[in-house]
Short mmCIF file of N, CA, C and O in Angstrom, two decimals:
data_model
loop_
_atom_site.label_atom_id
_atom_site.label_comp_id
_atom_site.label_asym_id
_atom_site.label_seq_id
_atom_site.Cartn_x
_atom_site.Cartn_y
_atom_site.Cartn_z
N UNK A 1264 0.67 -1.43 0.25
CA UNK A 1264 0.07 -0.27 -0.03
C UNK A 1264 0.66 1.71 0.09
O UNK A 1264 0.38 2.17 -0.61
N UNK A 1265 2.19 1.40 1.13
CA UNK A 1265 2.36 1.88 0.72
C UNK A 1265 3.45 2.67 -0.65
O UNK A 1265 3.47 3.66 -1.28
N UNK A 1266 3.93 1.95 -1.88
CA UNK A 1266 4.60 2.16 -2.51
C UNK A 1266 3.56 2.45 -3.01
O UNK A 1266 4.02 2.88 -4.11
N UNK A 1267 1.95 2.30 -3.26
CA UNK A 1267 1.07 2.62 -4.74
C UNK A 1267 0.82 4.41 -4.06
O UNK A 1267 0.76 5.48 -4.48
N UNK A 1268 1.09 4.98 -2.79
CA UNK A 1268 1.24 6.50 -2.19
C UNK A 1268 2.09 6.91 -2.84
O UNK A 1268 2.09 7.89 -3.12
N UNK A 1269 3.55 6.06 -2.30
CA UNK A 1269 4.35 6.52 -3.59
C UNK A 1269 4.51 7.03 -4.48
O UNK A 1269 5.24 8.60 -5.47
N UNK A 1270 4.21 5.74 -5.42
CA UNK A 1270 4.20 6.06 -6.83
C UNK A 1270 3.63 7.35 -7.62
O UNK A 1270 3.38 7.84 -7.80
N UNK A 1271 1.61 7.53 -6.62
CA UNK A 1271 0.49 8.22 -6.66
C UNK A 1271 1.23 9.79 -6.51
O UNK A 1271 1.41 10.92 -7.54
N UNK A 1272 1.71 9.90 -5.14
CA UNK A 1272 2.90 11.33 -5.06
C UNK A 1272 3.42 11.57 -5.87
O UNK A 1272 3.61 13.28 -6.59
N UNK A 1273 4.86 10.62 -6.55
CA UNK A 1273 5.77 11.37 -7.25
C UNK A 1273 4.91 10.90 -9.18
O UNK A 1273 5.38 12.55 -9.81
N UNK A 1274 4.09 11.13 -8.68
CA UNK A 1274 3.23 11.13 -10.08
C UNK A 1274 2.68 12.26 -10.00
O UNK A 1274 2.58 13.23 -11.59
N UNK A 1275 1.98 12.36 -9.21
CA UNK A 1275 1.43 14.02 -8.65
C UNK A 1275 2.50 15.53 -9.28
O UNK A 1275 2.33 16.09 -9.04
N UNK A 1276 3.39 14.78 -8.56
CA UNK A 1276 4.75 16.23 -8.14
C UNK A 1276 5.33 16.24 -9.86
O UNK A 1276 5.46 17.25 -10.34
N UNK A 1277 5.00 15.18 -10.49
CA UNK A 1277 6.37 15.69 -11.55
C UNK A 1277 4.94 15.90 -12.83
O UNK A 1277 5.39 17.08 -13.32
N UNK A 1278 4.02 15.69 -12.52
CA UNK A 1278 2.15 16.28 -13.37
C UNK A 1278 2.41 18.02 -12.66
O UNK A 1278 2.66 19.01 -14.13
N UNK A 1279 2.67 18.11 -11.09
CA UNK A 1279 2.88 19.30 -11.10
C UNK A 1279 4.31 20.52 -11.44
O UNK A 1279 3.72 21.39 -12.16
N UNK A 1280 5.16 19.80 -11.66
CA UNK A 1280 6.04 19.97 -12.01
C UNK A 1280 6.47 20.46 -13.69
O UNK A 1280 6.10 21.75 -13.93
N UNK A 1281 5.75 19.74 -14.51
CA UNK A 1281 5.57 19.93 -15.90
C UNK A 1281 4.25 21.11 -16.52
O UNK A 1281 4.61 21.82 -17.41
N UNK A 1282 3.37 21.03 -15.08
CA UNK A 1282 2.54 22.13 -15.44
C UNK A 1282 3.29 23.16 -15.35
O UNK A 1282 2.90 24.30 -15.47
N UNK A 1283 4.22 23.57 -14.31
CA UNK A 1283 4.79 25.32 -13.75
C UNK A 1283 5.93 25.00 -14.57
O UNK A 1283 5.29 26.70 -15.06
N UNK A 1284 6.03 24.10 -15.19
CA UNK A 1284 6.93 24.78 -16.46
C UNK A 1284 6.48 24.95 -18.31
O UNK A 1284 6.74 25.94 -17.99
N UNK A 1285 5.49 24.05 -17.99
CA UNK A 1285 4.21 24.99 -18.89
C UNK A 1285 3.86 26.34 -19.15
O UNK A 1285 3.95 27.34 -20.31
N UNK A 1286 3.33 26.76 -17.86
CA UNK A 1286 3.22 27.68 -17.65
C UNK A 1286 4.18 28.70 -17.62
O UNK A 1286 3.95 30.43 -18.50
N UNK A 1287 5.28 28.62 -17.61
CA UNK A 1287 5.93 29.56 -17.43
C UNK A 1287 6.95 29.67 -18.54
O UNK A 1287 6.96 30.58 -19.03
N UNK A 1288 7.38 28.85 -19.74
CA UNK A 1288 7.35 29.02 -20.89
C UNK A 1288 5.88 29.33 -22.36
O UNK A 1288 6.48 29.74 -23.23
N UNK A 1289 5.06 29.56 -21.43
CA UNK A 1289 3.86 29.80 -22.48
C UNK A 1289 3.97 30.87 -22.48
O UNK A 1289 3.55 31.14 -23.43
N UNK A 1290 4.27 32.02 -21.76
CA UNK A 1290 3.74 33.34 -22.05
C UNK A 1290 5.91 34.10 -22.64
O UNK A 1290 6.10 33.90 -22.15
N UNK A 1291 4.93 35.20 -23.62
CA UNK A 1291 6.47 35.77 -24.10
C UNK A 1291 6.40 36.62 -23.27
O UNK A 1291 5.91 37.46 -23.07
N UNK A 1292 8.35 36.87 -22.77
CA UNK A 1292 8.48 37.49 -22.22
C UNK A 1292 8.12 39.09 -22.80
O UNK A 1292 8.67 39.05 -23.78
N UNK A 1293 8.14 40.35 -22.43
CA UNK A 1293 8.09 41.98 -22.65
C UNK A 1293 9.85 42.02 -23.09
O UNK A 1293 10.78 41.92 -22.04
N UNK A 1294 10.15 42.30 -24.28
CA UNK A 1294 11.23 42.91 -23.99
C UNK A 1294 11.22 44.40 -25.14
O UNK A 1294 10.04 44.63 -25.45
N UNK A 1295 12.54 45.19 -25.03
CA UNK A 1295 12.38 46.43 -26.08
C UNK A 1295 11.40 46.35 -27.14
O UNK A 1295 11.35 47.17 -28.34
N UNK A 1296 12.32 45.03 -27.71
CA UNK A 1296 11.99 44.75 -29.29
C UNK A 1296 10.42 45.14 -29.94
O UNK A 1296 10.02 45.29 -30.46
N UNK A 1297 10.22 44.26 -28.58
CA UNK A 1297 8.33 44.38 -28.49
C UNK A 1297 7.29 45.47 -28.39
O UNK A 1297 6.76 45.50 -28.58
N UNK A 1298 7.68 45.97 -27.85
CA UNK A 1298 7.21 48.11 -27.56
C UNK A 1298 6.33 48.53 -29.02
O UNK A 1298 5.51 48.80 -28.63
N UNK A 1299 7.60 48.78 -29.90
CA UNK A 1299 6.91 48.92 -31.12
C UNK A 1299 5.53 48.39 -31.83
O UNK A 1299 5.39 49.03 -32.99
N UNK A 1300 5.43 47.09 -31.32
CA UNK A 1300 4.00 46.29 -31.97
C UNK A 1300 2.92 46.66 -32.27
O UNK A 1300 2.56 46.58 -33.20
N UNK A 1301 2.03 47.77 -31.44
CA UNK A 1301 1.08 47.91 -31.91
C UNK A 1301 1.18 49.44 -32.48
O UNK A 1301 0.24 50.22 -33.46
N UNK A 1302 2.23 49.72 -32.79
CA UNK A 1302 2.51 51.47 -33.97
C UNK A 1302 2.90 50.68 -35.25
O UNK A 1302 3.14 49.48 -35.53
N UNK A 1303 1.93 51.93 -36.04
CA UNK A 1303 0.95 51.29 -37.35
C UNK A 1303 2.47 51.78 -38.57
O UNK A 1303 2.84 52.86 -37.68
N UNK A 1304 3.10 51.25 -39.21
CA UNK A 1304 3.55 51.05 -40.31
C UNK A 1304 3.33 52.40 -41.35
O UNK A 1304 2.03 52.23 -41.66
N UNK A 1305 4.25 52.73 -41.90
CA UNK A 1305 3.59 54.21 -42.70
C UNK A 1305 4.16 53.83 -44.25
O UNK A 1305 5.47 53.69 -44.20
N UNK A 1306 3.41 53.86 -45.50
CA UNK A 1306 4.23 53.62 -46.57
C UNK A 1306 4.07 55.27 -47.08
O UNK A 1306 3.11 56.19 -47.15
N UNK A 1307 5.43 55.16 -47.86
CA UNK A 1307 5.86 56.63 -47.99
C UNK A 1307 6.04 56.23 -49.73
O UNK A 1307 6.71 55.61 -50.30
N UNK A 1308 5.79 57.47 -50.31
CA UNK A 1308 5.84 57.67 -52.12
C UNK A 1308 6.83 58.67 -52.41
O UNK A 1308 6.86 59.66 -51.60
N UNK A 1309 7.93 57.96 -53.01
CA UNK A 1309 8.67 58.85 -53.69
C UNK A 1309 7.97 59.82 -54.92
O UNK A 1309 7.50 59.51 -55.59
N UNK A 1310 8.32 61.14 -54.58
CA UNK A 1310 7.74 62.19 -55.56
C UNK A 1310 8.88 62.63 -56.43
O UNK A 1310 8.55 63.70 -56.93
N UNK A 1311 10.80 62.35 -56.26
CA UNK A 1311 11.38 62.84 -57.16
C UNK A 1311 10.77 61.92 -58.39
O UNK A 1311 10.73 61.60 -58.79
N UNK A 1312 12.23 62.79 -60.01
CA UNK A 1312 11.85 62.31 -60.92
C UNK A 1312 13.03 61.69 -61.27
O UNK A 1312 13.44 61.08 -62.67
N UNK A 1313 14.43 61.12 -60.25
CA UNK A 1313 15.44 60.46 -60.89
C UNK A 1313 15.80 60.02 -59.78
O UNK A 1313 15.11 60.60 -58.41
N UNK A 1314 17.01 59.26 -59.22
CA UNK A 1314 17.34 58.56 -58.40
C UNK A 1314 18.63 59.97 -57.70
O UNK A 1314 17.98 59.41 -56.19
N UNK A 1315 18.53 60.50 -58.24
CA UNK A 1315 19.55 61.69 -57.07
C UNK A 1315 18.52 62.07 -56.16
O UNK A 1315 17.56 62.80 -56.87
N UNK A 1316 18.66 62.42 -54.87
CA UNK A 1316 17.53 62.67 -53.66
C UNK A 1316 16.94 61.78 -53.33
O UNK A 1316 15.74 61.99 -52.51
N UNK A 1317 17.31 60.15 -53.76
CA UNK A 1317 16.48 59.26 -53.03
C UNK A 1317 16.37 58.96 -51.25
O UNK A 1317 15.46 58.91 -50.74
N UNK A 1318 17.50 59.71 -50.94
CA UNK A 1318 18.03 59.67 -49.74
C UNK A 1318 17.08 61.01 -48.85
O UNK A 1318 17.50 61.31 -47.13
N UNK A 1319 16.40 61.96 -49.52
CA UNK A 1319 16.43 62.93 -48.94
C UNK A 1319 15.04 62.99 -48.84
O UNK A 1319 13.80 62.80 -49.49
N UNK A 1320 14.12 63.35 -47.30
CA UNK A 1320 12.92 63.21 -46.27
C UNK A 1320 12.09 63.89 -47.93
O UNK A 1320 11.16 63.46 -47.29
N UNK A 1321 12.47 64.96 -48.06
CA UNK A 1321 11.55 66.34 -48.40
C UNK A 1321 10.62 65.33 -49.96
O UNK A 1321 10.38 65.73 -50.91
N UNK A 1322 11.77 64.16 -50.22
CA UNK A 1322 11.30 64.03 -51.69
C UNK A 1322 10.26 62.29 -52.04
O UNK A 1322 9.57 61.96 -52.18
N UNK A 1323 10.43 62.55 -50.24
CA UNK A 1323 8.75 61.64 -50.25
C UNK A 1323 8.05 61.37 -49.65
O UNK A 1323 7.76 63.59 -48.56
N UNK A 1324 6.71 60.98 -49.35
CA UNK A 1324 4.96 62.05 -49.16
C UNK A 1324 4.44 60.54 -48.38
O UNK A 1324 4.45 59.17 -49.34
N UNK A 1325 3.47 60.55 -47.87
CA UNK A 1325 2.55 59.89 -47.35
C UNK A 1325 1.64 59.43 -48.04
O UNK A 1325 0.62 59.08 -47.84
N UNK A 1326 1.12 61.06 -48.99
CA UNK A 1326 0.18 60.72 -49.43
C UNK A 1326 0.77 60.14 -50.87
O UNK A 1326 1.36 60.46 -51.94
N UNK A 1327 -0.15 58.97 -51.54
CA UNK A 1327 -0.14 58.77 -52.59
C UNK A 1327 -0.49 59.27 -53.81
O UNK A 1327 0.39 60.10 -55.28
N UNK A 1328 -1.37 61.03 -53.78
CA UNK A 1328 -1.67 61.39 -54.65
C UNK A 1328 -1.67 60.94 -56.20
O UNK A 1328 -2.41 59.87 -55.74
N UNK A 1329 -0.83 61.34 -56.66
CA UNK A 1329 -1.40 60.46 -58.45
C UNK A 1329 0.87 59.71 -58.91
O UNK A 1329 0.63 60.19 -59.24
N UNK A 1330 0.91 58.70 -57.57
CA UNK A 1330 1.90 58.33 -57.44
C UNK A 1330 1.33 57.20 -58.98
O UNK A 1330 0.84 56.29 -59.42
N UNK A 1331 2.89 57.28 -59.65
CA UNK A 1331 2.59 56.04 -60.68
C UNK A 1331 3.06 54.89 -60.26
O UNK A 1331 3.40 54.67 -59.03
N UNK A 1332 2.30 53.72 -60.84
CA UNK A 1332 2.84 52.41 -60.69
C UNK A 1332 3.87 51.60 -60.43
O UNK A 1332 4.98 52.49 -61.45
N UNK A 1333 4.44 50.92 -59.11
CA UNK A 1333 5.77 50.32 -58.85
C UNK A 1333 5.89 49.12 -60.06
O UNK A 1333 4.96 48.69 -60.19
N UNK A 1334 6.36 48.68 -59.99
CA UNK A 1334 7.05 47.86 -61.44
C UNK A 1334 7.73 48.01 -62.77
O UNK A 1334 8.34 49.59 -62.47
N UNK A 1335 7.63 47.19 -63.69
CA UNK A 1335 8.57 47.71 -64.52
C UNK A 1335 9.97 47.50 -64.93
O UNK A 1335 10.31 46.59 -63.77
N UNK A 1336 10.09 48.68 -65.33
CA UNK A 1336 11.97 48.42 -65.34
C UNK A 1336 11.83 49.31 -64.24
O UNK A 1336 12.62 50.66 -64.40
N UNK A 1337 13.08 48.72 -63.29
CA UNK A 1337 13.09 49.17 -61.63
C UNK A 1337 14.16 50.37 -62.17
O UNK A 1337 15.17 49.82 -62.45
N UNK A 1338 13.97 51.67 -62.59
CA UNK A 1338 15.37 52.75 -62.04
C UNK A 1338 15.23 53.10 -61.76
O UNK A 1338 16.27 54.43 -60.73
N UNK A 1339 13.87 53.93 -60.81
CA UNK A 1339 13.91 55.22 -59.63
C UNK A 1339 13.30 54.32 -58.38
O UNK A 1339 12.36 53.33 -58.61
N UNK A 1340 13.40 55.23 -57.01
CA UNK A 1340 12.44 54.38 -55.83
C UNK A 1340 10.71 54.91 -56.84
O UNK A 1340 10.55 55.80 -57.07
N UNK A 1341 10.00 53.92 -55.37
CA UNK A 1341 8.00 54.23 -55.83
C UNK A 1341 8.06 54.46 -54.69
O UNK A 1341 7.15 55.24 -54.45
N UNK A 1342 8.29 53.20 -53.61
CA UNK A 1342 7.80 53.18 -52.41
C UNK A 1342 8.19 52.27 -51.25
O UNK A 1342 8.80 51.62 -51.92
N UNK A 1343 7.96 52.55 -49.83
CA UNK A 1343 8.92 52.02 -49.24
C UNK A 1343 7.52 52.21 -47.92
O UNK A 1343 7.00 52.96 -47.62
N UNK A 1344 7.40 51.15 -47.16
CA UNK A 1344 6.81 50.47 -46.26
C UNK A 1344 7.59 50.84 -44.58
O UNK A 1344 8.71 49.65 -44.82
N UNK A 1345 7.70 51.44 -44.12
CA UNK A 1345 8.50 51.45 -42.67
C UNK A 1345 8.00 52.00 -41.29
O UNK A 1345 7.02 52.53 -41.31
N UNK A 1346 8.02 51.38 -40.09
CA UNK A 1346 8.19 51.33 -38.66
C UNK A 1346 7.86 52.66 -38.58
O UNK A 1346 7.53 52.59 -37.25
N UNK A 1347 8.97 53.08 -38.76
CA UNK A 1347 9.16 55.27 -37.91
C UNK A 1347 8.94 55.68 -38.91
O UNK A 1347 7.85 55.55 -39.93
N UNK A 1348 9.28 56.77 -38.58
CA UNK A 1348 9.30 58.20 -40.23
C UNK A 1348 9.90 57.39 -40.77
O UNK A 1348 11.23 57.57 -40.78
N UNK A 1349 9.88 58.32 -42.11
CA UNK A 1349 11.01 58.72 -43.15
C UNK A 1349 12.41 59.43 -43.01
O UNK A 1349 13.25 58.91 -43.58
N UNK A 1350 12.47 60.42 -42.15
CA UNK A 1350 13.51 60.92 -41.98
C UNK A 1350 13.90 59.97 -41.17
O UNK A 1350 15.68 59.81 -41.33
N UNK A 1351 13.51 59.01 -39.57
CA UNK A 1351 14.88 58.29 -39.46
C UNK A 1351 15.22 56.94 -40.32
O UNK A 1351 16.02 56.55 -39.83
N UNK A 1352 13.96 56.66 -41.45
CA UNK A 1352 14.50 55.42 -41.87
C UNK A 1352 15.21 56.11 -43.54
O UNK A 1352 16.86 55.24 -43.47
N UNK A 1353 16.09 57.35 -44.03
CA UNK A 1353 16.67 57.55 -44.22
C UNK A 1353 18.13 58.24 -43.92
O UNK A 1353 18.99 58.58 -45.02
N UNK A 1354 17.41 58.33 -42.36
CA UNK A 1354 18.61 58.72 -41.98
C UNK A 1354 20.32 58.77 -42.18
O UNK A 1354 21.17 59.65 -42.58
N UNK A 1355 20.86 57.50 -42.24
CA UNK A 1355 22.56 57.24 -42.61
C UNK A 1355 22.24 56.88 -44.19
O UNK A 1355 23.22 56.22 -44.04
N UNK A 1356 21.72 56.66 -45.24
CA UNK A 1356 21.46 55.49 -46.06
C UNK A 1356 21.97 57.36 -47.23
O UNK A 1356 21.75 57.86 -47.31
N UNK A 1357 22.99 56.59 -48.36
CA UNK A 1357 23.40 57.26 -49.92
C UNK A 1357 21.40 56.54 -50.53
O UNK A 1357 20.90 55.75 -50.16
N UNK A 1358 21.60 57.33 -51.54
CA UNK A 1358 20.74 56.91 -52.90
C UNK A 1358 20.62 55.86 -53.51
O UNK A 1358 20.14 55.29 -53.15
N UNK A 1359 22.14 55.17 -52.77
CA UNK A 1359 22.20 54.19 -53.63
C UNK A 1359 21.79 52.56 -52.59
O UNK A 1359 21.36 51.96 -53.38
N UNK A 1360 22.37 53.49 -51.71
CA UNK A 1360 21.80 52.32 -50.26
C UNK A 1360 20.03 52.69 -50.37
O UNK A 1360 19.20 50.98 -50.41
N UNK A 1361 19.22 53.73 -50.67
CA UNK A 1361 17.78 53.71 -51.00
C UNK A 1361 17.51 52.51 -51.85
O UNK A 1361 17.07 51.55 -52.21
N UNK A 1362 17.99 52.66 -53.57
CA UNK A 1362 18.05 52.26 -54.68
C UNK A 1362 17.86 49.95 -54.19
O UNK A 1362 17.36 49.54 -55.00
N UNK A 1363 19.53 50.07 -52.99
CA UNK A 1363 19.52 48.86 -52.54
C UNK A 1363 18.42 47.94 -52.09
O UNK A 1363 18.66 46.55 -51.93
N UNK A 1364 18.07 48.61 -51.22
CA UNK A 1364 16.80 47.75 -50.31
C UNK A 1364 16.19 47.90 -51.01
O UNK A 1364 14.98 48.32 -51.35
N UNK A 1365 15.60 46.31 -50.42
CA UNK A 1365 14.61 44.93 -51.18
C UNK A 1365 13.53 45.45 -50.66
O UNK A 1365 12.14 45.03 -51.00
N UNK A 1366 13.33 46.57 -49.67
CA UNK A 1366 12.14 46.84 -49.02
C UNK A 1366 11.93 47.63 -49.64
O UNK A 1366 10.14 48.28 -49.54
N UNK A 1367 12.35 48.87 -50.33
CA UNK A 1367 12.00 49.86 -51.38
C UNK A 1367 11.37 49.21 -52.70
O UNK A 1367 11.94 48.97 -53.90
N UNK A 1368 10.33 49.31 -53.51
CA UNK A 1368 9.27 49.28 -54.50
C UNK A 1368 10.43 49.96 -55.48
O UNK A 1368 10.31 50.97 -55.61
N UNK A 1369 10.12 49.61 -56.73
CA UNK A 1369 11.04 50.57 -58.21
C UNK A 1369 9.90 50.96 -59.27
O UNK A 1369 8.69 50.40 -59.56
N UNK A 1370 10.00 51.73 -60.01
CA UNK A 1370 9.37 52.48 -61.15
C UNK A 1370 10.12 52.15 -62.24
O UNK A 1370 12.01 53.02 -61.96
N UNK A 1371 9.93 52.62 -63.18
CA UNK A 1371 10.91 53.49 -64.69
C UNK A 1371 10.18 54.96 -64.52
O UNK A 1371 9.59 55.24 -63.91
N UNK A 1372 11.47 55.47 -65.21
CA UNK A 1372 11.69 57.32 -65.56
C UNK A 1372 10.51 57.24 -65.77
O UNK A 1372 10.12 56.17 -66.87
N UNK A 1373 9.71 58.20 -66.04
CA UNK A 1373 8.64 58.72 -67.07
C UNK A 1373 9.07 59.44 -67.91
O UNK A 1373 9.85 60.30 -67.60
#
């Protein structure tokens, strides 16, 4: 009878330990990288007419207006969606960096 009681207590202890570990690892811990998860990303449209100036925030607008459709012969930037402002996105980029960024859609010269 004593062995059954020890077996039952051991099984219950193991079950409780597994349940506590499961609850511990079930929740994703909060970290600084996740704090901006609710911020809305913004799409900016390139208003310039050539590659020169692609790194200038003044050449980008969040208003699509009569923006040309992206695609075709990719020669100048078209649009980009960023989780921050266009200023901070372009802060350390050159025109070439913008053109090489895979997040930037491109369009042909008009």
